[in-house]
Each structure stands twice: as C-alpha cells, then as structure tokens.
C-alpha positions as semicolon CSV with decimal commas, in nm:
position;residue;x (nm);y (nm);z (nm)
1;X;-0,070;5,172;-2,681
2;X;0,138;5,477;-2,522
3;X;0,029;5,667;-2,905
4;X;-0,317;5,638;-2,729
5;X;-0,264;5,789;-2,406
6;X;-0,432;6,100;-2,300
7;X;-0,193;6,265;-2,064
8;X;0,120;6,152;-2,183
9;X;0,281;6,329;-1,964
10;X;0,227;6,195;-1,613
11;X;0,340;5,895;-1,521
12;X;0,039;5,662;-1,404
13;X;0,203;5,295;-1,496
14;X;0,314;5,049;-1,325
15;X;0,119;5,148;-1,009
16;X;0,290;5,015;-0,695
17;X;0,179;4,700;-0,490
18;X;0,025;4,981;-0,209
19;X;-0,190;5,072;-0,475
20;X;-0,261;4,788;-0,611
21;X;-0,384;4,636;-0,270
22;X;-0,561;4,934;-0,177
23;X;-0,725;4,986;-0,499
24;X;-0,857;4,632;-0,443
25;X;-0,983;4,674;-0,145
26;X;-1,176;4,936;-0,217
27;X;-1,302;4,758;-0,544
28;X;-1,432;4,495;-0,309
29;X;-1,583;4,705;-0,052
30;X;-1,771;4,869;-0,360
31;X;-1,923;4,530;-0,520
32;X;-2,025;4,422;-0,227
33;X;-2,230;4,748;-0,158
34;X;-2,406;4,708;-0,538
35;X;-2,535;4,390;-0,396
36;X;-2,798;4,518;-0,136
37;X;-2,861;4,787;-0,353
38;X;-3,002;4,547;-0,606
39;X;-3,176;4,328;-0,382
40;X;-3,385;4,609;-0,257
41;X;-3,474;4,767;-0,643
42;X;-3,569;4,405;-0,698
43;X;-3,842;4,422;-0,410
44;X;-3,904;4,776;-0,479
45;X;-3,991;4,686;-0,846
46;X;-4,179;4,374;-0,791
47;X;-4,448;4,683;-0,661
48;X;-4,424;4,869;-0,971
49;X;-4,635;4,714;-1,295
50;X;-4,524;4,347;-1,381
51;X;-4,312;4,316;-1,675
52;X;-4,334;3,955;-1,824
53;X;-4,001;3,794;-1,891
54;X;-4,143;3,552;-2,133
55;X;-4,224;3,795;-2,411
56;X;-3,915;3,990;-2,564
57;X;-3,942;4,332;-2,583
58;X;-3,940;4,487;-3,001
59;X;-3,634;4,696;-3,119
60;X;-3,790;5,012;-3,079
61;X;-3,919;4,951;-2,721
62;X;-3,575;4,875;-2,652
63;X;-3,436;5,171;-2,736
64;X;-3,699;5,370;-2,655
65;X;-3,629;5,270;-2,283
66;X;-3,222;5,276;-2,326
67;X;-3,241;5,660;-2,504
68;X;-3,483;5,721;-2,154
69;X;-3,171;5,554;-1,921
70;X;-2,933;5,788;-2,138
71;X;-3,147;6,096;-1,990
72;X;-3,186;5,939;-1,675
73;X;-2,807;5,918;-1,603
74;X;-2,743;6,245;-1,743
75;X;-2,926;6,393;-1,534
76;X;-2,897;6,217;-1,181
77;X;-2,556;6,205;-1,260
78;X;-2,474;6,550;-1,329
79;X;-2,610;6,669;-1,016
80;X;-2,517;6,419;-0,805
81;X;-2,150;6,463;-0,923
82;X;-2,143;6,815;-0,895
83;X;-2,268;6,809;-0,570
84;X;-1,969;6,608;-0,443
85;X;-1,737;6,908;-0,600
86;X;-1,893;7,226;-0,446
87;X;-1,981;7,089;-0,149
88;X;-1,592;7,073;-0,038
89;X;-1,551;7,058;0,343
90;X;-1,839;6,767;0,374
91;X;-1,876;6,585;0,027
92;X;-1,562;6,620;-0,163
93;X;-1,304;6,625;0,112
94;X;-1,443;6,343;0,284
95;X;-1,605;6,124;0,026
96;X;-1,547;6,233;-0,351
97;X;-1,082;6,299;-0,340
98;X;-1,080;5,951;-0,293
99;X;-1,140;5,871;-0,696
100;X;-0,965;6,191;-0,762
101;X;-0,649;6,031;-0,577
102;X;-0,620;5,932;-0,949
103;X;-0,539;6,212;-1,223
104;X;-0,479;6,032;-1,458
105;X;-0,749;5,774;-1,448
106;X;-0,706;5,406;-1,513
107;X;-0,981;5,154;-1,627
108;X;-0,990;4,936;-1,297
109;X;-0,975;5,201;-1,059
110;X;-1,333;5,332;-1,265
111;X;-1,514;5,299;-0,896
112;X;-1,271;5,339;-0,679
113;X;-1,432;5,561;-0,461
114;X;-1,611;5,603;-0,117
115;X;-1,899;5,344;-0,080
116;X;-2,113;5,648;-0,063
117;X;-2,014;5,762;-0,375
118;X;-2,058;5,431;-0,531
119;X;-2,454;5,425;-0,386
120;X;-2,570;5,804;-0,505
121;X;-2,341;5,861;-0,798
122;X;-2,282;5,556;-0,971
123;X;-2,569;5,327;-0,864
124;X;-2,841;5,510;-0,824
125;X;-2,805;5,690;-1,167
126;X;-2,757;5,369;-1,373
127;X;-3,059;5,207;-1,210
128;X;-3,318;5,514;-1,197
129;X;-3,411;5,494;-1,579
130;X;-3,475;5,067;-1,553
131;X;-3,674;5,181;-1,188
132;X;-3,924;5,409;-1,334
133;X;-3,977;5,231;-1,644
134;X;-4,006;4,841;-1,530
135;X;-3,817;4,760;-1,821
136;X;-3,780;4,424;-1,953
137;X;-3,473;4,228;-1,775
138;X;-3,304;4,142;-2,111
139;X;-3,322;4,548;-2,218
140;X;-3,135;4,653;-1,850
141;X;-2,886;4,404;-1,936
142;X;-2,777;4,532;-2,225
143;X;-2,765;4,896;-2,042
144;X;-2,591;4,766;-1,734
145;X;-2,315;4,612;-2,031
146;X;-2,352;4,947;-2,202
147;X;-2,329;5,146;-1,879
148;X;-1,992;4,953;-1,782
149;X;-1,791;4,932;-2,057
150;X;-1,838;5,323;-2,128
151;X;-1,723;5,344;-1,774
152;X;-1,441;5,193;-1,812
153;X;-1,356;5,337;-2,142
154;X;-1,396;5,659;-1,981
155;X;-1,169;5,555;-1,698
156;X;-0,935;5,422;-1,904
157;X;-0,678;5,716;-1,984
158;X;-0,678;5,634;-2,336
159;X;-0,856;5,748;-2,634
160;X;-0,907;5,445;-2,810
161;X;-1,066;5,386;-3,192
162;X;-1,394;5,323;-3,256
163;X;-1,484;5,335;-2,934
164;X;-1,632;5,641;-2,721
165;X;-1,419;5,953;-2,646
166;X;-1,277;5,914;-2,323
167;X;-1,137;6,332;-2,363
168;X;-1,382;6,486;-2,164
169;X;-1,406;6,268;-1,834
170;X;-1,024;6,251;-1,883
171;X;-1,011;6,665;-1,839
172;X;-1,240;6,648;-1,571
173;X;-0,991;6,421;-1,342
174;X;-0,710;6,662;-1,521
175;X;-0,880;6,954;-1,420
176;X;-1,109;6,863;-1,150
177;X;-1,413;7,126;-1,160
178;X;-1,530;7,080;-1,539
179;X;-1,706;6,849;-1,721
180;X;-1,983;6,685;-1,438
181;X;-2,154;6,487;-1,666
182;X;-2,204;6,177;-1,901
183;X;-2,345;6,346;-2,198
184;X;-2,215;6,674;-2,185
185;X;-2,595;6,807;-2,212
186;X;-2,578;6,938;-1,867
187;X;-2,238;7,099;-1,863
188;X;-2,323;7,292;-2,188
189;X;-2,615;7,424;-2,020
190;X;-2,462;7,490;-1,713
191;X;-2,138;7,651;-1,835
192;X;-1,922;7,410;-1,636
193;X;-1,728;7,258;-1,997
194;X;-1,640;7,619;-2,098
195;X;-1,238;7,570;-2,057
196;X;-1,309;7,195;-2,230
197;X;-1,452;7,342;-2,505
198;X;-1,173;7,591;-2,590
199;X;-0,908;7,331;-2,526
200;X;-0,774;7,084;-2,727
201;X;-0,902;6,788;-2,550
202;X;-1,247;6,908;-2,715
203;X;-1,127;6,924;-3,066
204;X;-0,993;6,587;-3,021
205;X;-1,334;6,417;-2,816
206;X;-1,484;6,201;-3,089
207;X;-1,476;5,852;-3,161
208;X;-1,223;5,792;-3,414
209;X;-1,274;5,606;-3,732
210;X;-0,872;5,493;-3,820
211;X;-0,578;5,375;-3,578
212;X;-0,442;5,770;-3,613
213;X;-0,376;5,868;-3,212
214;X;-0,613;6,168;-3,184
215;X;-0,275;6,386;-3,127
216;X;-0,175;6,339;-3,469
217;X;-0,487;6,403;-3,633
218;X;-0,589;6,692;-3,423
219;X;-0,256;6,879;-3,300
C-alpha cells in the first residue's frame, strides 16, 4: 500500500498509544455531539412538508436531490472551512489546529477535531441539502454513505484506484491555506487552489483507472 501513499515522505504510521487514546477520545466526544444534532433536524423537519416513506422516490428525483446536497456542501463547506483558517487568533488557534495536529491525514482521525468544528463544518454542511429539500429517508442515506466514505477517502493519505482523488484535501493538510473546499468549485473561483493547480499533486488528482501509483504515471 506504501506505492499509494501521498506524502511518502513523512512518517505518519504506527501512531503511538497517546495518539491512539486521544484520537479516540475525541472520536467519541464527536459522535456523541452528531446525536443531538440529529434529533433536533428530525423535529425541525417534521415542520417542513411531509415526505411519505412508503413511496420510493424515482432515479432522477434521487439524484436530482443528491447533485442539490453536492452544491449544498460545497458551498456551506467552503465558507465555513475557510472561516476557521483566516480567522486565526479565535477560530483556528482555538478550534480548527486540532485536525491539523495531523499533516499527513489518516482515515480514522477524518473528524478529529473540536466538537465545534464537528457541528458547523462537518454537520451542518452534510445535512443542509436533505433540510431544505425534505428528501426521502432512503435518498439521505445513500448521501450520508456517500458523504462518509469520500471523507474518509479524503482523510485517508492515500490515493487509491477507482476511487476519488484524495490529492487535493491531502495538499490542503500539507499546505494548510489552499484548497477549502469539497468540489474545488469554490477555490477556483476564489483563487485559494492557485499553488494546487501548478503543483504536481493537481496533475496527479483524478481517480485512477489501473493499480499504477499516481507517482508513476504522473512524475
């Protein structure tokens, strides 16, 4: 798997039993704060119209409403992210260096970050799209698994085949003050992925359709 590995070069395995124990903790603290969260959407969407359970949403509603979360995210996300970055002295030193303890990132530490962080950065932007549009229960399952496993893949420090690119939110953890968002819409716009994009983490961020590392097939 080491072929795979993003940065190569810094030493992120075995992490030692401090770490593990802390990063547990925190994991922990973390779940425990999604659960609230989604007790009150729950009451806060049984306001909103009623979505019947009993009738399975078509293909094309489905991801109609899933392209809308993709937005969504993108968008909350972005902002919300790069607010914990240029804000130093009160959001990032306080709330955000906590996940950037980790450079080079590591699938189970994906949320390991201040419960704050957890609520307006990583829960509020995965649940805003399924909020507005009182989707059917079935189609925000198979965003939250969506939402999840890209996170982790993300997180994971390796750029695996046939599965998303995990380059770009690997630089950003590298680098610290580029690449914000999920998309990359945002950060184009913005200007804040101009160093990505000249780099070779950028020639290498696609998915990648044969077991060739990405290092070998882009140099």
């Amino acid at each position: 798997m080491w072929k795979y590995k993003i940065q190569d070069n810094v030493k992120s395995y075995p992490i030692s039993k401090e770490q593990f124990v802390d990063l547990l903790k925190i994991l922990f603290i973390n779940q425990s704060v999604i659960i609230p969260c989604l007790m009150i959407a729950y009451y806060v969407d049984k306001w909103g119209p009623v979505t019947t359970i009993h009738a399975l949403p078509t293909i094309s509603t489905a991801m109609t409403h899933i392209f809308f979360y993709m937005i969504a995210i993108e968008i909350t996300f972005y902002y919300a992210h790069r607010m914990l970055h240029y804000i130093y002295h009160f959001f990032y030193k306080r709330i955000h260096k906590k996940h950037h303890t980790w450079i080079p990132p590591i699938a189970i530490a994906a949320t390991y970050c201040h419960p704050i962080e957890q609520i307006i950065s990583n829960i509020i932007p995965t649940l805003i799209g399924p909020f507005i549009l009182s989707s059917h229960i079935l189609v925000q399952w198979i965003w939250l698994m969506i939402a999840t496993v890209t996170t982790l893949v993300t997180h994971s420090g390796y750029h695996i085949h046939f599965l998303v690119s995990s380059e770009a939110h690997d630089f950003h953890h590298l680098k610290f003050n580029y690449n914000f968002g999920v998309l990359g819409i945002l950060d184009y716009f913005h200007g804040t992925d101009g160093i990505f994009r000249n780099s070779k983490q950028a020639t290498r961020h696609r998915t990648l359709w044969s077991f060739t590392p990405a290092k070998i097939l882009f140099p």
